[in-house]
Every structure is written in C-alpha cells, then in structure tokens.
Amino acid sequence: MNRPARPPDPHTAPRRQYVTAPLVQSTRIGEDYRIMSFDVADAIAARPGQFLMIRGANWGAAPLLARPMSYLAGGPEPSILIRVVGEGTTRMACARPGDTFHLLGPLGNGWQPPLPHRRPLLVAGGVGVAPLLFLARALSEQGVRAVVAYGGRTDQDLPLCDELGHIADLHLSTEDGSRGTRGLVTELVEPLLGPDTQVCTCGPEPMMAKVAGLCAAHDVPCEASLETAMACGFGVCLGCAVPTGDADYLYACVDGPCVDARRVDWSRTGRTAPASAARRSPSS
Amino acid sequence: MTSQVVRIGSLELKNPVLTASGTFGYGLEYADFYDIAELGGICTKGLSLLPRSGNPPDRVCETPAGMLNAIGLANIGVEAFCAEKLPALQARGVTVIANIFATGAQEFAMLAQRLDQEPGVCALELNVSCPNVKSGGIQFGMNPELCGELTRAVRTVTSKPVWVKMSPEAPDVVAVARACEAAGAEAITAINTIRGMAIDPRTMSVRLANRTGGLSGPAIRPIGVRIVWDLVGALRIPVVGIGGIATANDALEYLLAGARAVQVGTANFADPAAAYRVAAGIRQYCGERGLSVEQIIGRARPDPGSGSPS
C-alpha cells in the first residue's frame, strides 16, 4: 500500500507519520517476549517515552484496532518490545522479516528531560522496561548512569535485563525469587530514594501507583508512563481517559503517556476497578 | 474524471465521503495525514452547550471486527469549538457539519441558535441516538413523536440544513425518520452504534466501566446497509449511510443501496487515512465504469429512482 498523499501543511510541520514499513528483525526472548524492529526510512525519529500504534498490513477487519507500543529504540530502524498476550500480539509474534506493518508515530510526549542535580531512578515492571531502557541508553550517551529497579513475576519476565545491566546500576526482583530479590519491585524502591532522586516508572498500574505513593511520601519527582486501552493514539477516540486529582481526566495518548505521577488519581485507575465497583452494586 | 459531486438537500459536497462524529475529533487532528478539505465534509465530535468530561474508564474495548465505546460525549463545548477549532477549519475550506447533543429540545434549540451564527458551519446533525449517556441521546431517537418535535424545535431557530442521526435500536426506524422528514429535516443519517457488552473472563468483570457501549466497525455494516435500504425506500429526503465503512467497497454498498453520501467512522482510528482512501477508491470505481457518483446512487435497487434528489 502506498503512503497517502500528504500535502505540506503551512501551519504545522507533521508531528507524526503514518507509514507502511517492513519488519526487519524479530528476536525471541523466552516464550512470551519479542523485540521487533522496522525500517521506517526517513520517518520522524522517536524520543524515549514516546509510543507508536502498530497494525499488521494483512489484518483485514480483525483484529480491528492498532496496538499502542512504547518505542524501545528510535531512529530509522525503531524497535518495540512486545509481550504476547492476545490476538494482536500473537499475530505480531508470528510475523517474519519482510512482512509489512502500518506504523503511526511517534506519538505522545516522551519523558521530560532530566532535572539538574537529580539522580535518575528508573522503576520497571516486566514489559514496561521498554521505554525505560530507551531512556537509560539516552542517559548513558549523556554520561549519566541511571539506577534501575526492575521486577517481574519470574526470571522469564525480565526481558532485556542484561542489556540494562551494561548501562545502569541494576536491582532485580522476582515474585518467585528465581532471580534477584524475592518480592515486588516496589520493595526495592524505598531504600533507593534519596533527597536528590527523580523517578521514572513504567509497568503494571498497581506497581506505578505504589511507586507514585512512595515518591509523594519522600517528596521526590515521579513521572509515570501510562498504559490504557485506546483506539487511535492521537487524541480522537477519547478512549484512554485516566482519572486526575481534580475529578477530571487526562488522555494518556496526548497528555502522556509520560505524566507527572501526582496528576493521576491512582485510587480511581485500574482497568478492573470501575467494573468491580459495578459488580458490587448491580442495582446502581 | 467523472463527477464526484453530490447534493444533500441544499448542501453540495465535492464528494460523497464524510467522516463520522466522534471518530474524527474536530478534524484538525487529521491534518498531519492528508488535506482534510479534500473530503466531502467532516462531522464534528458531538458538541454540547457546556464542556463534558465523559465517562470513567475503561471506555473502549475491541470486539470481533468491531469495538465498543462508552466515551460519554466528552467534548470541549460549543463555545470553545467556535473560538478554537472552527476558524482553522474554515481557513482550510473544510465543509463542517456540526454534530450536536443536548438533554432536551430547548437545549438543542439553544445549540442550533448559537451555531446558526457561524458561517463556517454548513449543516447541523442532531445526535438523538447516543447509547452512552443517561439522559437525552437515544430516548429521542427511539420515539417518532419526540424526535419529530425535537427536529421542529431546531428547524424553527436555524436556517442551516438539519440532519438527524438514527439509532438502529428504534423499534421502527422508518417511522422515526419519517417524523423527522415531516418536521423539516433535510437529511437522515443512519446508523449510530448498537448497544453491546463484553466481559473479561480473566478478571470476571465487565470490560467497560459503563457496562454497555456502542458497537461500531465492520461487524455492524450489514445492519447499516439494511436500514439505509429501508429508509431510502420510504423517504423523499436524502439518506447518509454510516456503519462499518473501512474501504471504498464498503462505502459503495451504501451508495448502491441509495445513500447519497457516506460517513467513515471507526476506520479512522485504525487507519488515519481511511476516509481519504475511501474517497479515492470511489473515484477510481466511478472512473473505471465511466459513471458519476450520482449515477451509482441507488443502482442496486429494483426502483433505482429512489435516492435521487426530489
């Protein structure tokens, strides 16, 4: 499929592009994870923390929607880290080099530049490591060695931890104790917090909620990369609403995905939270 | 090149492809991907008198060849639209159909009055069929009498063409549309989403916080085509077809059924250039057959005169 004609826009340069790109390489990490890289030629390069929407060129009417994925790397051959969980990611995992995908990106705002005189502490859970490894690499290029707390259910759920170990001071945890400290990654965080720390976190929502709480308690700045269901990725469907403290919503795709964790009302987030509430009061 | 121009009542469109309300933001979001003025027009996100923040999450989930949404008509409000969005749309030469939503006839009339002053708005589309809000919305769209009264209330305060968007869940969609026609509607849009529900066995809970949501996407296209077919046979005013259009072939089903224009909706999410591709594909189809769009409208009908301008 050809790229659609896009006449130059006198008002704004394009902030994102919709391209059809071949899969260059798919690398398997254990049963559940893949690193996939694409050739996007001269498309706009992504910054750490930004994301793309990806959909197989041969998907037809189902699965219908593109999948939001954080960039693992930017540049002319960007990559993503996927965890095989459903129909879309299963199809993606089966793709071979040369298969084509529609990519829309870069989307969202990415991580804020590091604050002066602050030590970055990155807190990752499972597949949430992708935008943080991208960030750790960027920091490393600037001569900053980040501290990383990285947790997963088992040692199979710590993809790319060796790569991370080369460029950061790594603290690992697994729930079953198969690697690193036994327990949750959030238990590693508190001892690592100092008065000059700044935290960037990405992972399951309960993990980020806990990290956000710890940072607030220690008066440490914290940025969280939000993940929600979304249909479009660029502020149109309004599906990716995240509750904020002022009883309103922010949109993960355009206000995030990286947001100041203090903006989020973590007590009202959680994919199952509203549904569970509904189940508790069936007559409401 | 064969003519792609169609008339919807008093409004002339450069081609029959519009974008559906709620799937195209305020239009400008798509300006990175193509020149949105090349479309027949755009229908705005449903506008209310005051801004609305919408429903709690989760608001969307994917379903087989479709999706459920329960956004709750989140929008910036009519004043912000007129001040911040409309001038840019006008400058680009976009044909703007303002989709409006209110909880009662009086509020609908106030919205219509406000937009009547805006030369950049070419027509109003009344959303009487949103399944995701507690009051207003679908209650009007289910009832011919209410819907007719509402149309009349709006009709009397605006000189702009009034379109009314049908719910496929009305017990008698044709009766609702006829009431709108009698009350002065210039066109009928069909269909809005159909209420559905999804449950996640892993979490044992409903997927949408609103529990139910509107089903859209290719899954509903046969329902839309059937309803449009019925409406075209029963009405004198034009019908605008919508429901599950992702490709030119999908759009052609509606045009051949007698719709005088189509709206591309959910497909805009998965492919930001979808509406542009649909318009290009229809142009190519017409070109290959040496037919204008006017000549293919209603062509699949045994009574091909239906769907022609009255």
Coordinates of C-alpha atoms in Angstrom, one line a residue:
Chain A
M1 CA 0.0 0.0 0.0
N2 CA 1.3 3.4 -0.8
R3 CA 1.6 6.2 1.7
P4 CA -1.3 8.6 1.4
A5 CA -0.5 11.9 -0.3
R6 CA 0.2 14.4 2.4
P7 CA 0.5 17.9 1.0
P8 CA 2.8 20.2 3.1
D9 CA 0.9 21.9 5.8
P10 CA 1.7 25.6 6.1
H11 CA 0.6 25.8 9.7
T12 CA 2.4 23.0 11.3
A13 CA 5.0 20.5 10.3
P14 CA 3.8 17.0 10.8
R15 CA 4.4 15.8 14.3
R16 CA 3.8 12.1 13.4
Q17 CA 3.6 10.0 10.3
Y18 CA 1.6 7.0 9.2
V19 CA 3.9 4.7 7.2
T20 CA 3.9 1.2 5.9
A21 CA 7.1 -0.5 7.0
P22 CA 8.7 -3.9 6.7
L23 CA 9.6 -5.9 9.7
V24 CA 13.4 -6.1 9.7
Q25 CA 14.0 -8.5 12.6
S26 CA 12.0 -10.3 15.2
T27 CA 14.0 -11.6 18.2
R28 CA 12.5 -14.1 20.5
I29 CA 13.1 -13.7 24.3
G30 CA 11.8 -16.7 26.1
E31 CA 8.2 -17.8 25.4
D32 CA 6.4 -14.5 25.8
Y33 CA 8.5 -11.7 24.5
R34 CA 9.8 -10.4 21.2
I35 CA 11.8 -7.5 20.0
M36 CA 10.6 -6.3 16.6
S37 CA 12.4 -3.7 14.5
F38 CA 11.1 -2.0 11.4
D39 CA 12.6 0.0 8.5
V40 CA 10.8 3.4 8.5
A41 CA 13.5 5.1 6.3
D42 CA 13.3 8.9 6.8
A43 CA 10.3 9.0 9.1
I44 CA 10.4 11.2 12.2
A45 CA 12.6 9.8 14.9
A46 CA 11.1 9.0 18.3
R47 CA 12.3 10.2 21.7
P48 CA 12.4 8.0 24.7
G49 CA 9.0 7.6 26.3
Q50 CA 7.0 8.1 23.0
F51 CA 4.9 5.3 21.5
L52 CA 3.5 4.1 18.2
M53 CA 0.4 2.5 17.0
I54 CA 1.0 -0.7 15.1
R55 CA -1.2 -2.9 13.0
G56 CA -0.4 -5.7 10.5
A57 CA -0.9 -4.7 6.9
N58 CA -2.8 -8.1 6.3
W59 CA -5.0 -8.0 9.4
G60 CA -8.2 -7.1 7.4
A61 CA -11.2 -6.4 9.6
A62 CA -9.9 -8.3 12.7
P63 CA -8.1 -7.6 14.9
L64 CA -9.6 -4.2 14.1
L65 CA -7.5 -1.7 16.0
A66 CA -3.9 -0.8 16.0
R67 CA -1.9 -1.7 19.2
P68 CA -0.1 1.0 21.2
M69 CA 3.5 0.1 21.9
S70 CA 6.3 2.1 23.5
Y71 CA 9.5 2.6 21.5
L72 CA 12.4 0.5 22.7
A73 CA 14.6 2.4 20.3
G74 CA 14.1 5.3 17.8
G75 CA 16.0 6.3 14.7
P76 CA 15.5 5.0 11.1
E77 CA 15.1 1.4 12.4
P78 CA 12.9 1.7 15.5
S79 CA 12.1 -1.3 17.7
I80 CA 9.4 -2.3 20.1
L81 CA 9.3 -4.9 22.8
I82 CA 6.1 -7.0 22.8
R83 CA 4.6 -9.4 25.3
V84 CA 2.4 -12.0 23.6
V85 CA -0.9 -11.7 25.4
G86 CA -3.8 -11.6 22.9
E87 CA -4.8 -11.9 19.3
G88 CA -2.8 -8.9 18.0
T89 CA 0.4 -9.6 19.7
T90 CA 0.2 -13.3 18.8
R91 CA -0.1 -12.3 15.2
M92 CA 2.8 -9.9 15.6
A93 CA 4.9 -12.7 17.1
C94 CA 4.3 -14.9 14.1
A95 CA 5.4 -12.2 11.6
R96 CA 8.5 -12.8 9.5
P97 CA 11.1 -10.3 8.2
G98 CA 9.7 -8.5 5.2
D99 CA 6.1 -8.7 6.4
T100 CA 4.6 -5.2 6.4
F101 CA 3.0 -3.3 9.2
H102 CA 1.3 0.1 9.4
L103 CA 3.1 2.3 11.9
L104 CA 1.7 5.6 13.3
G105 CA 4.2 7.6 15.3
P106 CA 5.9 9.0 17.1
L107 CA 3.0 9.7 19.4
G108 CA 2.8 11.2 22.9
N109 CA 5.2 13.4 24.8
G110 CA 8.0 11.2 26.0
W111 CA 10.0 11.5 29.2
Q112 CA 10.8 15.0 30.5
P113 CA 14.5 15.9 30.2
P114 CA 16.3 15.0 33.4
L115 CA 16.2 17.7 36.1
P116 CA 19.6 19.3 37.0
H117 CA 21.2 17.9 40.1
R118 CA 18.9 14.9 40.3
R119 CA 19.8 11.2 40.1
P120 CA 17.5 9.2 37.8
L121 CA 16.0 6.1 39.3
L122 CA 14.0 4.1 36.8
V123 CA 11.4 1.6 38.1
A124 CA 10.3 -1.0 35.6
G125 CA 7.9 -3.9 35.7
G126 CA 8.0 -6.7 33.1
V127 CA 7.4 -5.4 29.5
G128 CA 7.3 -1.9 30.9
V129 CA 11.0 -1.9 30.7
A130 CA 10.9 -0.8 27.0
P131 CA 10.6 3.0 27.4
L132 CA 13.0 2.9 30.4
L133 CA 15.7 1.0 28.5
F134 CA 15.4 3.6 25.7
L135 CA 15.7 6.3 28.4
A136 CA 18.7 4.6 30.1
R137 CA 20.5 4.4 26.8
A138 CA 19.9 8.1 26.1
L139 CA 21.1 9.0 29.6
S140 CA 24.2 6.7 29.2
E141 CA 25.0 8.6 26.0
Q142 CA 25.0 11.8 28.0
G143 CA 27.3 10.2 30.6
V144 CA 24.7 9.6 33.2
R145 CA 24.5 6.1 34.7
A146 CA 20.9 5.5 35.9
V147 CA 19.9 3.4 38.8
V148 CA 17.2 0.8 37.8
A149 CA 14.9 -1.3 39.9
Y150 CA 13.4 -4.0 37.6
G151 CA 10.9 -6.6 38.7
G152 CA 9.0 -9.4 37.1
R153 CA 6.9 -12.4 38.1
T154 CA 9.7 -14.9 37.3
D155 CA 13.2 -14.7 35.7
Q156 CA 11.3 -15.2 32.4
D157 CA 9.7 -11.8 32.9
L158 CA 12.8 -9.7 33.0
P159 CA 13.4 -9.3 29.2
L160 CA 16.5 -7.2 28.3
C161 CA 17.8 -7.1 31.9
D162 CA 21.3 -8.0 30.7
E163 CA 21.3 -5.1 28.2
L164 CA 20.2 -2.8 31.0
G165 CA 22.9 -4.1 33.3
H166 CA 25.6 -2.8 30.9
I167 CA 24.5 0.8 31.1
A168 CA 22.8 1.1 34.5
D169 CA 23.1 0.0 38.2
L170 CA 20.6 -2.7 38.2
H171 CA 18.5 -4.0 41.1
L172 CA 16.3 -7.0 40.2
S173 CA 13.4 -8.7 41.9
T174 CA 11.1 -11.6 41.0
E175 CA 7.9 -12.7 42.8
D176 CA 9.1 -16.3 42.9
G177 CA 12.7 -15.5 43.8
S178 CA 14.1 -17.1 40.7
R179 CA 16.3 -14.1 40.1
G180 CA 17.3 -11.1 42.3
T181 CA 15.4 -10.3 45.5
R182 CA 12.2 -12.3 46.1
G183 CA 9.2 -10.0 46.2
L184 CA 7.8 -7.0 44.4
V185 CA 10.0 -4.4 42.7
T186 CA 8.3 -1.7 44.8
E187 CA 10.0 -3.1 47.8
L188 CA 13.4 -2.3 46.2
V189 CA 12.4 1.3 45.6
E190 CA 12.2 2.9 49.1
P191 CA 15.9 2.3 50.1
L192 CA 17.0 3.7 46.7
L193 CA 15.1 7.0 47.2
G194 CA 17.3 9.9 48.3
P195 CA 16.6 13.7 48.6
D196 CA 18.2 14.2 45.1
T197 CA 16.3 11.3 43.3
Q198 CA 13.9 11.6 40.4
V199 CA 11.9 8.6 39.4
C200 CA 10.6 7.4 36.0
T201 CA 8.4 4.4 36.1
C202 CA 6.6 2.1 33.7
G203 CA 4.8 -1.2 34.5
P204 CA 1.6 -2.6 35.8
E205 CA -0.7 0.0 37.2
P206 CA -0.7 -1.2 40.9
M207 CA 3.1 -1.1 40.7
M208 CA 3.1 2.5 39.4
A209 CA 0.5 3.5 41.9
K210 CA 2.7 2.2 44.7
V211 CA 5.8 3.9 43.3
A212 CA 3.9 7.2 42.9
G213 CA 2.8 7.0 46.6
L214 CA 6.4 6.3 47.8
C215 CA 7.7 9.3 45.7
A216 CA 5.0 11.6 47.0
A217 CA 5.8 10.5 50.6
H218 CA 9.5 11.3 50.0
D219 CA 8.8 14.5 48.1
V220 CA 10.6 13.1 45.1
P221 CA 9.5 13.9 41.5
C222 CA 8.0 11.0 39.7
E223 CA 7.0 10.5 36.1
A224 CA 4.8 7.5 35.1
S225 CA 4.3 6.1 31.6
L226 CA 0.6 5.3 31.4
E227 CA -0.9 2.3 29.6
T228 CA -4.6 2.2 28.8
A229 CA -6.9 0.8 26.2
M230 CA -7.1 3.2 23.3
A231 CA -8.4 3.1 19.7
C232 CA -6.5 5.8 17.9
G233 CA -3.4 7.0 19.8
F234 CA -3.7 10.7 18.9
G235 CA -6.5 12.3 20.9
V236 CA -9.5 11.5 18.8
C237 CA -11.3 8.5 20.2
L238 CA -11.0 9.8 23.8
G239 CA -10.9 6.2 25.0
C240 CA -7.7 6.5 27.0
A241 CA -9.1 8.6 29.8
V242 CA -7.1 8.5 33.1
P243 CA -8.7 10.0 36.2
T244 CA -6.9 13.0 37.7
G245 CA -7.0 14.5 41.1
D246 CA -9.4 17.3 40.1
A247 CA -12.1 14.8 39.3
D248 CA -11.4 15.2 35.6
Y249 CA -9.5 13.1 33.1
L250 CA -6.3 13.3 31.2
Y251 CA -5.8 11.4 28.0
A252 CA -2.8 9.0 28.0
C253 CA -2.1 9.4 24.3
V254 CA -1.8 13.2 24.0
D255 CA -1.3 14.4 27.7
G256 CA 1.1 11.4 28.2
P257 CA 2.0 8.6 28.1
C258 CA 4.6 10.1 30.4
V259 CA 2.9 12.3 33.1
D260 CA 3.7 13.7 36.4
A261 CA 2.5 10.9 38.7
R262 CA 0.9 13.5 41.1
R263 CA -1.6 14.4 38.4
V264 CA -3.1 10.9 38.4
D265 CA -5.8 9.9 40.9
W266 CA -4.3 6.4 41.4
S267 CA -7.3 5.4 43.6
R268 CA -9.6 5.6 40.5
T269 CA -7.3 4.0 38.0
G270 CA -7.1 0.3 37.2
R271 CA -8.8 -1.5 34.4
T272 CA -10.9 -3.6 36.7
A273 CA -11.6 -1.0 39.3
P274 CA -14.7 0.5 37.9
A275 CA -16.0 -2.9 36.6
S276 CA -15.5 -4.4 40.1
A277 CA -17.4 -1.5 41.6
A278 CA -20.2 -2.1 39.2
R279 CA -20.3 -5.8 40.1
R280 CA -20.5 -4.9 43.8
S281 CA -23.6 -2.8 43.2
P282 CA -25.6 -4.5 40.5
S283 CA -28.6 -2.3 41.1
S284 CA -26.8 1.0 40.5
Chain B
M1 CA -12.7 12.3 -14.4
T2 CA -16.3 11.5 -13.6
S3 CA -18.1 13.9 -11.3
Q4 CA -18.0 13.1 -7.6
V5 CA -20.3 15.9 -6.5
V6 CA -23.4 15.0 -4.6
R7 CA -26.2 17.2 -3.2
I8 CA -27.6 16.5 0.3
G9 CA -30.7 18.7 0.2
S10 CA -29.4 22.3 -0.1
L11 CA -25.8 21.3 0.6
E12 CA -23.4 20.5 -2.2
L13 CA -20.5 18.2 -1.3
K14 CA -17.4 17.8 -3.5
N15 CA -17.5 14.0 -3.0
P16 CA -19.8 11.6 -1.0
V17 CA -17.3 10.9 1.7
L18 CA -17.7 12.4 5.2
T19 CA -16.2 11.5 8.5
A20 CA -18.4 10.3 11.3
S21 CA -18.9 12.3 14.5
G22 CA -16.8 11.0 17.4
T23 CA -14.2 9.4 15.2
F24 CA -12.6 12.5 13.7
G25 CA -12.2 14.8 16.6
Y26 CA -12.6 18.4 15.4
G27 CA -10.9 17.5 12.1
L28 CA -7.6 19.2 12.7
E29 CA -6.2 16.1 14.4
Y30 CA -6.0 14.5 10.9
A31 CA -4.3 17.4 9.1
D32 CA -0.9 15.7 9.6
F33 CA -2.1 12.8 7.4
Y34 CA -3.8 14.5 4.4
D35 CA -5.6 17.6 3.3
I36 CA -9.0 17.2 5.1
A37 CA -10.6 19.7 2.8
E38 CA -10.4 17.0 0.1
L39 CA -13.2 15.2 1.9
G40 CA -16.8 15.8 1.2
G41 CA -17.0 17.1 4.7
I42 CA -16.5 16.3 8.4
C43 CA -18.9 15.7 11.2
T44 CA -17.6 17.1 14.4
K45 CA -17.3 15.4 17.8
G46 CA -20.8 15.8 19.4
L47 CA -21.0 19.3 20.8
S48 CA -22.9 20.3 23.9
L49 CA -23.6 23.7 25.4
L50 CA -21.1 23.2 28.1
P51 CA -17.9 21.1 28.0
R52 CA -18.3 17.5 29.2
S53 CA -15.6 15.3 30.6
G54 CA -17.2 12.0 29.7
N55 CA -17.4 8.6 31.4
P56 CA -14.9 6.9 33.7
P57 CA -12.5 4.4 32.1
D58 CA -12.4 1.8 30.6
R59 CA -14.2 3.5 27.8
V60 CA -13.3 1.3 24.8
C61 CA -12.6 -2.3 24.0
E62 CA -12.1 -4.3 20.9
T63 CA -14.6 -6.9 19.8
P64 CA -14.7 -9.2 16.7
A65 CA -14.4 -6.9 13.7
G66 CA -15.5 -4.0 15.8
M67 CA -15.2 -2.1 19.0
L68 CA -17.4 -1.0 21.9
N69 CA -17.2 2.6 23.2
A70 CA -18.7 4.4 26.1
I71 CA -17.0 7.7 25.9
G72 CA -20.0 9.7 27.2
L73 CA -19.8 12.5 24.7
A74 CA -16.7 14.1 26.2
N75 CA -16.3 17.4 24.2
I76 CA -14.9 20.9 24.6
G77 CA -18.3 22.6 24.4
V78 CA -19.8 24.7 21.6
E79 CA -18.1 28.0 22.6
A80 CA -14.6 26.5 22.6
F81 CA -15.4 24.8 19.3
C82 CA -16.4 28.1 17.7
A83 CA -13.5 30.0 19.1
E84 CA -10.6 27.5 18.8
K85 CA -11.5 25.0 16.1
L86 CA -13.9 26.4 13.6
P87 CA -11.7 29.3 12.3
A88 CA -8.9 26.9 11.4
L89 CA -11.4 24.6 9.6
Q90 CA -12.9 27.5 7.7
A91 CA -9.4 28.7 6.7
R92 CA -8.7 25.3 5.2
G93 CA -12.0 25.2 3.3
V94 CA -13.5 22.3 5.1
T95 CA -17.2 21.5 4.9
V96 CA -18.2 21.3 8.5
I97 CA -21.3 19.5 9.8
A98 CA -21.7 20.3 13.5
N99 CA -23.0 17.3 15.4
I100 CA -24.9 18.5 18.4
F101 CA -26.1 16.8 21.6
A102 CA -28.4 18.0 24.3
T103 CA -30.6 16.6 27.0
G104 CA -33.8 18.4 25.9
A105 CA -35.5 20.1 23.0
Q106 CA -34.9 23.6 24.4
E107 CA -31.1 22.9 24.9
F108 CA -31.0 21.5 21.3
A109 CA -32.6 24.7 20.1
M110 CA -30.1 26.9 22.0
L111 CA -27.2 25.0 20.4
A112 CA -28.7 25.4 17.0
Q113 CA -29.2 29.1 17.5
R114 CA -25.6 29.5 18.6
L115 CA -24.3 27.6 15.6
D116 CA -26.7 29.4 13.2
Q117 CA -24.5 32.5 13.6
E118 CA -21.4 30.6 12.4
P119 CA -20.9 30.8 8.6
G120 CA -18.2 28.1 8.9
V121 CA -20.9 25.6 9.9
C122 CA -22.6 24.1 6.8
A123 CA -25.2 21.9 8.5
L124 CA -26.3 20.5 11.8
E125 CA -26.5 16.9 12.7
L126 CA -28.7 16.1 15.6
N127 CA -27.4 13.2 17.8
V128 CA -30.6 11.6 19.1
S129 CA -29.1 8.2 19.3
C130 CA -26.1 8.1 21.7
P131 CA -26.4 5.0 23.8
N132 CA -23.9 6.1 26.4
V133 CA -25.4 8.9 28.3
K134 CA -28.2 8.8 31.0
S135 CA -30.5 11.5 29.6
G136 CA -31.0 12.9 26.1
G137 CA -29.5 10.8 23.4
I138 CA -31.2 7.6 22.5
Q139 CA -34.5 8.3 24.2
F140 CA -35.3 10.8 21.5
G141 CA -34.1 8.5 18.7
M142 CA -36.4 5.7 19.8
N143 CA -39.7 7.7 19.6
P144 CA -41.1 9.2 16.3
E145 CA -43.1 11.8 18.1
L146 CA -40.3 13.1 20.4
C147 CA -37.8 13.0 17.5
G148 CA -40.2 15.0 15.2
E149 CA -40.8 17.6 17.9
L150 CA -37.1 18.0 18.5
T151 CA -36.4 18.4 14.8
R152 CA -39.1 21.0 14.6
A153 CA -37.7 22.9 17.6
V154 CA -34.3 23.1 15.9
R155 CA -35.7 23.7 12.5
T156 CA -37.5 26.8 13.6
V157 CA -34.4 28.5 15.1
T158 CA -31.9 27.9 12.3
S159 CA -31.6 28.4 8.6
K160 CA -29.0 25.7 8.3
P161 CA -29.8 22.3 7.0
V162 CA -30.8 19.9 9.8
W163 CA -29.8 16.2 9.6
V164 CA -30.9 13.7 12.2
K165 CA -28.9 10.7 13.1
M166 CA -30.9 7.5 13.6
S167 CA -30.4 4.8 16.2
P168 CA -30.6 1.3 14.8
E169 CA -32.4 0.3 18.0
A170 CA -35.6 2.3 17.4
P171 CA -38.5 -0.2 17.2
D172 CA -39.4 1.4 13.9
V173 CA -36.5 3.4 12.4
V174 CA -38.5 4.3 9.3
A175 CA -41.3 5.9 11.5
V176 CA -38.7 8.0 13.4
A177 CA -37.1 9.1 10.1
R178 CA -40.5 10.0 8.6
A179 CA -41.4 12.1 11.6
C180 CA -38.1 14.0 11.2
E181 CA -38.7 14.4 7.5
A182 CA -42.2 15.8 8.2
A183 CA -40.7 18.2 10.8
G184 CA -38.3 19.7 8.2
A185 CA -35.1 17.6 8.4
E186 CA -33.1 17.9 5.2
A187 CA -31.4 14.5 5.6
I188 CA -31.3 11.4 7.7
T189 CA -28.0 9.8 8.9
A190 CA -28.1 6.1 9.6
I191 CA -26.9 4.3 11.7
N192 CA -25.4 5.2 15.1
T193 CA -23.9 2.4 17.2
I194 CA -25.7 -0.5 18.6
R195 CA -25.5 -1.2 22.3
G196 CA -23.3 -4.2 23.2
M197 CA -21.4 -5.6 26.2
A198 CA -18.2 -7.5 26.8
I199 CA -16.9 -9.4 29.9
D200 CA -13.3 -10.4 30.6
P201 CA -13.3 -14.0 31.9
R202 CA -9.8 -13.4 33.4
T203 CA -10.9 -10.6 35.7
M204 CA -14.5 -11.8 35.9
S205 CA -15.7 -8.2 35.3
V206 CA -17.3 -6.2 32.6
R207 CA -14.8 -4.5 30.3
L208 CA -16.4 -1.1 30.2
A209 CA -17.0 0.9 33.3
N210 CA -20.3 2.0 31.8
R211 CA -21.0 -1.8 31.3
T212 CA -22.6 -1.3 27.9
G213 CA -21.1 0.6 25.0
G214 CA -21.9 1.3 21.4
L215 CA -20.8 -1.3 18.9
S216 CA -19.2 0.0 15.7
G217 CA -16.9 -1.2 13.0
P218 CA -17.3 -3.7 10.1
A219 CA -19.3 -6.0 12.4
I220 CA -22.4 -3.7 12.1
R221 CA -22.2 -2.9 8.4
P222 CA -24.9 -5.4 7.2
I223 CA -27.3 -3.8 9.7
G224 CA -26.5 -0.3 8.5
V225 CA -26.9 -1.3 4.8
R226 CA -30.3 -2.9 5.6
I227 CA -31.6 0.1 7.5
V228 CA -30.4 2.5 4.8
W229 CA -32.0 0.4 2.2
D230 CA -35.3 0.6 4.1
L231 CA -35.0 4.3 4.7
V232 CA -34.2 5.2 1.1
G233 CA -37.4 3.3 0.0
A234 CA -39.5 5.2 2.5
L235 CA -38.2 8.8 2.4
R236 CA -38.1 11.6 0.0
I237 CA -35.1 13.3 1.7
P238 CA -31.5 12.1 1.3
V239 CA -30.0 9.4 3.5
V240 CA -26.4 9.5 4.6
G241 CA -25.1 5.9 5.2
I242 CA -22.8 5.0 8.1
G243 CA -21.8 1.9 9.8
G244 CA -18.6 -0.2 9.4
I245 CA -17.2 1.6 6.4
A246 CA -13.4 1.0 6.1
T247 CA -12.9 0.6 2.3
A248 CA -14.3 2.0 -0.9
N249 CA -16.2 -1.2 -1.4
D250 CA -17.9 -0.9 1.9
A251 CA -19.0 2.7 1.0
L252 CA -20.2 1.5 -2.4
E253 CA -22.6 -0.9 -0.6
Y254 CA -24.3 2.1 1.0
L255 CA -24.3 4.2 -2.2
L256 CA -25.7 1.4 -4.3
A257 CA -28.4 0.9 -1.6
G258 CA -29.4 4.5 -2.2
A259 CA -27.4 6.6 0.3
R260 CA -26.4 9.9 -1.2
A261 CA -23.3 10.1 0.9
V262 CA -21.4 8.0 3.5
Q263 CA -19.6 8.6 6.7
V264 CA -16.4 6.8 7.6
G265 CA -16.2 6.2 11.4
T266 CA -14.2 3.7 13.4
A267 CA -11.9 3.0 10.5
N268 CA -10.4 6.5 11.1
F269 CA -8.9 5.1 14.3
A270 CA -7.1 2.1 12.9
D271 CA -6.0 3.9 9.7
P272 CA -5.9 7.7 9.9
A273 CA -6.0 7.9 6.2
A274 CA -9.1 5.7 5.8
A275 CA -11.6 8.4 4.7
Y276 CA -9.1 9.7 2.1
R277 CA -8.6 6.2 0.8
V278 CA -12.4 5.6 0.6
A279 CA -12.9 8.8 -1.4
A280 CA -10.0 7.8 -3.8
G281 CA -11.4 4.3 -4.2
I282 CA -14.9 5.5 -5.1
R283 CA -13.4 7.9 -7.6
Q284 CA -11.4 5.1 -9.2
Y285 CA -14.5 2.8 -9.2
C286 CA -16.5 5.5 -11.0
G287 CA -13.7 6.3 -13.4
E288 CA -13.3 2.6 -14.4
R289 CA -17.0 2.5 -15.2
G290 CA -17.4 5.9 -16.7
L291 CA -20.1 6.7 -14.2
S292 CA -20.6 9.7 -12.0
V293 CA -21.4 9.2 -8.3
E294 CA -24.9 10.3 -9.0
Q295 CA -25.2 7.5 -11.5
I296 CA -24.3 4.8 -9.0
I297 CA -26.6 6.0 -6.1
G298 CA -29.4 3.5 -5.6
R299 CA -28.2 1.4 -8.6
A300 CA -28.7 -1.9 -6.6
R301 CA -32.4 -1.1 -6.1
P302 CA -35.2 -2.5 -8.1
D303 CA -36.6 1.0 -8.0
P304 CA -33.4 2.9 -9.0
G305 CA -35.2 6.2 -8.9
S306 CA -35.1 6.1 -5.1
G307 CA -32.4 8.1 -3.6
S308 CA -32.4 10.7 -6.3
P309 CA -32.9 14.3 -5.3
S310 CA -36.5 15.1 -5.0

